Short mmCIF file of C-alpha atoms in Angstrom, two decimals:
data_model
loop_
_atom_site.label_atom_id
_atom_site.label_comp_id
_atom_site.label_asym_id
_atom_site.label_seq_id
_atom_site.Cartn_x
_atom_site.Cartn_y
_atom_site.Cartn_z
CA UNK A 487 -0.01 0.07 -0.04
CA UNK A 488 1.13 3.49 -0.84
CA UNK A 489 2.42 5.49 2.23
CA UNK A 490 3.70 8.86 2.69
CA UNK A 491 6.12 9.91 5.52
CA UNK A 492 6.57 13.49 6.62
CA UNK A 493 9.73 13.95 8.90
CA UNK A 494 9.16 16.45 11.71
CA UNK A 495 5.67 17.26 12.95
CA UNK A 496 7.02 20.83 13.53
CA UNK A 497 9.51 23.02 11.79
CA UNK A 498 10.63 26.31 13.22
CA UNK A 499 12.42 28.96 11.04
CA UNK A 500 13.16 32.50 11.29
CA UNK A 501 11.59 34.98 8.90
CA UNK A 502 13.89 35.20 5.68
CA UNK A 503 15.45 31.87 6.44
CA UNK A 504 15.30 28.74 4.11
CA UNK A 505 12.16 26.60 4.56
CA UNK A 506 12.71 22.79 4.02
CA UNK A 507 9.85 20.28 4.69
CA UNK A 508 10.50 16.75 4.00
CA UNK A 509 8.40 14.10 2.40
CA UNK A 510 9.30 10.44 1.47
CA UNK A 511 6.90 8.13 -0.42
CA UNK A 512 6.99 4.26 -0.37
CA UNK A 513 6.40 2.76 -3.85
CA UNK A 514 8.39 0.86 -6.29
CA UNK A 515 6.32 2.83 -8.96
CA UNK A 516 6.78 6.51 -8.59
CA UNK A 517 3.38 8.02 -7.71
CA UNK A 518 1.96 11.36 -8.58
CA UNK A 519 2.96 13.68 -5.67
CA UNK A 520 1.19 16.72 -4.18
CA UNK A 521 1.95 19.28 -1.59
CA UNK A 522 -0.88 21.10 0.11
CA UNK A 523 -1.13 23.90 2.76
CA UNK A 524 -3.68 24.30 5.37
CA UNK A 525 -4.29 27.60 7.23
CA UNK A 526 -6.17 27.51 10.55
CA UNK A 527 -9.87 26.62 10.22
CA UNK A 528 -9.53 26.28 6.42
CA UNK A 529 -9.48 23.50 3.82
CA UNK A 530 -6.45 22.43 1.88
CA UNK A 531 -4.84 24.47 -0.98
CA UNK A 532 -2.62 22.89 -3.60
CA UNK A 533 0.82 24.28 -3.49
CA UNK A 534 2.37 22.15 -6.36
CA UNK A 535 2.15 18.66 -7.94
CA UNK A 536 4.66 16.36 -9.62
CA UNK A 537 3.24 14.68 -12.68
CA UNK A 538 6.61 13.28 -14.09
CA UNK A 539 6.92 16.02 -16.61
CA UNK A 540 9.85 17.61 -14.69
CA UNK A 541 11.68 16.73 -11.51
CA UNK A 542 11.76 20.29 -10.22
CA UNK A 543 8.32 21.55 -9.76
CA UNK A 544 7.53 25.27 -8.96
CA UNK A 545 4.37 26.23 -7.13
CA UNK A 546 2.57 29.16 -5.75
CA UNK A 547 3.94 31.52 -3.11
CA UNK A 548 7.53 30.86 -3.99
CA UNK A 549 7.59 27.21 -3.04
CA UNK A 550 9.22 24.58 -5.06
CA UNK A 551 9.85 20.82 -4.60
CA UNK A 552 12.19 18.40 -6.32
CA UNK A 553 11.40 14.81 -7.13
CA UNK A 554 14.28 12.40 -6.39
CA UNK A 555 13.49 8.87 -7.44
CA UNK A 556 16.69 7.50 -5.95
CA UNK A 557 15.80 8.83 -2.65
CA UNK A 558 12.08 8.42 -2.93
CA UNK A 559 11.68 11.93 -1.75
CA UNK A 560 9.77 15.05 -2.69
CA UNK A 561 10.91 17.65 -0.31
CA UNK A 562 9.33 21.24 -0.30
CA UNK A 563 11.56 24.30 -0.18
CA UNK A 564 11.27 28.06 -0.12
CA UNK A 565 14.36 30.32 -0.12
CA UNK A 566 13.02 32.87 2.21
CA UNK A 567 10.28 32.30 4.75
CA UNK A 568 7.67 34.91 5.34
CA UNK A 569 5.43 35.13 8.37
CA UNK A 570 2.32 34.46 6.22
CA UNK A 571 3.85 30.94 5.49
CA UNK A 572 3.03 29.72 8.94
CA UNK A 573 0.66 26.97 8.30
CA UNK A 574 0.27 23.15 8.19
CA UNK A 575 1.80 21.53 5.19
CA UNK A 576 0.74 18.09 3.88
CA UNK A 577 2.43 15.79 1.27
CA UNK A 578 0.22 13.39 -0.61
CA UNK A 579 0.66 10.65 -3.12
CA UNK A 580 -1.54 8.94 -5.63
CA UNK A 581 -0.93 6.13 -8.10
CA UNK A 582 -3.16 6.33 -11.16
CA UNK A 583 -6.76 6.79 -10.10
CA UNK A 584 -6.29 5.51 -6.65
CA UNK A 585 -7.18 7.45 -3.62
CA UNK A 586 -5.03 10.33 -2.55
CA UNK A 587 -2.84 9.25 0.51
CA UNK A 588 -1.74 12.07 2.83
CA UNK A 589 1.22 12.27 5.28
CA UNK A 590 0.61 13.37 8.82
CA UNK A 591 1.56 16.88 8.24
CA UNK A 592 4.23 19.36 9.21
CA UNK A 593 3.42 22.60 11.11
CA UNK A 594 5.68 25.46 10.04
CA UNK A 595 6.34 27.93 12.58
CA UNK A 596 7.90 31.39 11.45
CA UNK A 597 9.32 33.69 14.00
CA UNK A 598 10.19 37.26 13.40
CA UNK B 85 -16.44 31.11 -9.71
CA UNK B 86 -17.46 29.57 -6.42
CA UNK B 87 -15.16 27.05 -5.07
CA UNK B 88 -16.03 24.02 -3.06
CA UNK B 89 -18.68 24.66 -0.35
CA UNK B 90 -19.62 22.74 2.58
CA UNK B 91 -22.45 22.89 5.11
CA UNK B 92 -22.69 23.13 7.95
CA UNK B 93 -19.58 24.65 9.35
CA UNK B 94 -19.85 23.18 12.68
CA UNK B 95 -22.07 20.55 14.13
CA UNK B 96 -22.51 18.92 17.64
CA UNK B 97 -24.11 15.50 18.05
CA UNK B 98 -24.19 12.95 20.66
CA UNK B 99 -23.21 9.30 20.58
CA UNK B 100 -25.55 7.17 18.65
CA UNK B 101 -27.14 9.87 16.63
CA UNK B 102 -26.93 10.23 12.78
CA UNK B 103 -25.50 13.15 10.81
CA UNK B 104 -25.66 14.39 7.17
CA UNK B 105 -22.88 16.65 5.81
CA UNK B 106 -23.40 18.35 2.55
CA UNK B 107 -20.94 19.39 -0.31
CA UNK B 108 -21.28 21.43 -3.47
CA UNK B 109 -18.32 21.00 -5.83
CA UNK B 110 -16.45 23.65 -7.79
CA UNK B 111 -18.30 24.73 -10.96
CA UNK B 112 -17.46 22.28 -13.86
CA UNK B 113 -16.36 19.39 -11.63
CA UNK B 114 -18.04 16.06 -11.56
CA UNK B 115 -16.15 14.04 -8.96
CA UNK B 116 -16.40 14.41 -5.22
CA UNK B 117 -14.19 12.89 -2.59
CA UNK B 118 -14.71 12.87 1.19
CA UNK B 119 -11.94 12.86 3.81
CA UNK B 120 -11.80 12.62 7.46
CA UNK B 121 -9.25 14.59 9.29
CA UNK B 122 -8.79 13.87 12.98
CA UNK B 123 -7.04 16.49 15.12
CA UNK B 124 -3.16 16.50 14.56
CA UNK B 125 -3.58 14.09 11.55
CA UNK B 126 -3.68 14.05 7.83
CA UNK B 127 -6.84 13.65 5.91
CA UNK B 128 -8.01 9.98 5.53
CA UNK B 129 -9.85 9.06 2.43
CA UNK B 130 -13.39 7.97 3.04
CA UNK B 131 -14.91 7.44 -0.54
CA UNK B 132 -15.37 9.05 -3.90
CA UNK B 133 -18.38 9.61 -6.00
CA UNK B 134 -18.65 9.81 -9.72
CA UNK B 135 -21.72 9.68 -11.99
CA UNK B 136 -23.77 9.11 -8.79
CA UNK B 137 -21.99 6.03 -7.79
CA UNK B 138 -19.33 5.17 -5.19
CA UNK B 139 -16.19 4.53 -7.19
CA UNK B 140 -13.53 4.05 -4.43
CA UNK B 141 -13.73 3.58 -0.74
CA UNK B 142 -11.14 3.78 2.08
CA UNK B 143 -11.06 1.82 5.26
CA UNK B 144 -14.31 3.13 6.79
CA UNK B 145 -17.16 1.05 8.10
CA UNK B 146 -20.52 0.84 6.56
CA UNK B 147 -21.77 3.49 9.07
CA UNK B 148 -20.22 5.89 6.63
CA UNK B 149 -22.32 6.29 3.43
CA UNK B 150 -22.79 8.80 0.77
CA UNK B 151 -24.78 10.01 -2.14
CA UNK B 152 -24.17 12.16 -5.33
CA UNK B 153 -26.97 14.01 -6.89
CA UNK B 154 -27.56 14.76 -10.56
CA UNK B 155 -26.12 18.25 -10.16
CA UNK B 156 -22.85 16.63 -8.74
CA UNK B 157 -23.46 17.80 -5.18
CA UNK B 158 -22.90 15.11 -2.54
CA UNK B 159 -23.79 14.13 1.02
CA UNK B 160 -21.83 12.20 3.61
CA UNK B 161 -24.03 10.28 6.21
CA UNK B 162 -22.65 8.92 9.37
CA UNK B 163 -24.95 6.51 11.53
CA UNK B 164 -24.55 5.47 15.12
CA UNK B 165 -21.99 8.14 15.71
CA UNK B 166 -18.93 7.26 17.99
CA UNK B 167 -16.86 9.66 20.06
CA UNK B 168 -14.06 8.77 17.61
CA UNK B 169 -15.87 10.09 14.60
CA UNK B 170 -15.21 13.68 16.00
CA UNK B 171 -13.04 15.19 13.25
CA UNK B 172 -12.97 17.72 10.38
CA UNK B 173 -14.76 16.27 7.40
CA UNK B 174 -13.41 17.56 4.14
CA UNK B 175 -14.95 17.51 0.66
CA UNK B 176 -12.83 17.75 -2.56
CA UNK B 177 -14.01 18.08 -6.09
CA UNK B 178 -12.10 17.26 -9.30
CA UNK B 179 -12.47 15.96 -12.92
CA UNK B 180 -10.29 13.05 -11.69
CA UNK B 181 -12.02 10.44 -13.71
CA UNK B 182 -12.15 12.48 -16.87
CA UNK B 183 -9.28 14.88 -16.23
CA UNK B 184 -6.77 12.31 -15.38
CA UNK B 185 -5.06 11.10 -12.24
CA UNK B 186 -2.96 14.29 -11.88
CA UNK B 187 -6.06 16.61 -11.96
CA UNK B 188 -6.07 18.79 -8.94
CA UNK B 189 -8.50 18.12 -6.03
CA UNK B 190 -9.95 21.32 -4.72
CA UNK B 191 -10.94 21.16 -1.07
CA UNK B 192 -13.76 22.81 0.80
CA UNK B 193 -13.32 24.48 4.17
CA UNK B 194 -14.57 21.33 6.00
CA UNK B 195 -17.33 20.68 8.43
CA UNK B 196 -16.25 20.43 12.12
CA UNK B 197 -18.17 17.48 13.79
CA UNK B 198 -17.90 17.09 17.46
CA UNK B 199 -19.56 13.93 18.97
CA UNK B 200 -20.16 14.15 22.84
#
């Protein structure tokens, strides 16, 4: 069964610092991969998705993620954190038309 | 263009009761998926509806059932509520069965269900 692991339930950075949120997937066949963000009391918003067209994927709000098959990873990065980036981030995977499987989430805390 | 809407926003029920949650998909979308998000957890897939039929189901008991209407809106019904059913219930819409497996799922704001 497909699974997604997000290392670190909480990540703290200072404003202006690099953001790195980790995601690893388990599958012998690379799935389609997604990063979602959830602000308090809101639903999930898609940041970016990997569809096998390019290994480096650029998303909204300055985020990007790199697909590395050899490491079964799809880590999310942003060069410079902003206070408004504080939220919960979820990595998700999908094989074909199968259900979307989410990781447990990483809460990003940004301090001034 | 309205996004995915869900009602009600919050709901409080007692154990053993039944609840119905509603979802209207984003305009033009024909597929609706439901997820349960317990506190501090990622969303868990409940089931997906397309053409008024349940197409996929996650590991949830039969107490969880759903329906999709001709206008693509959907309902999630939960019978015999348990304390453990307390969660945020998210609805997502997409064109996944006609738009391909990479088609984006758009999520609604969710319904917060509390079971006492």
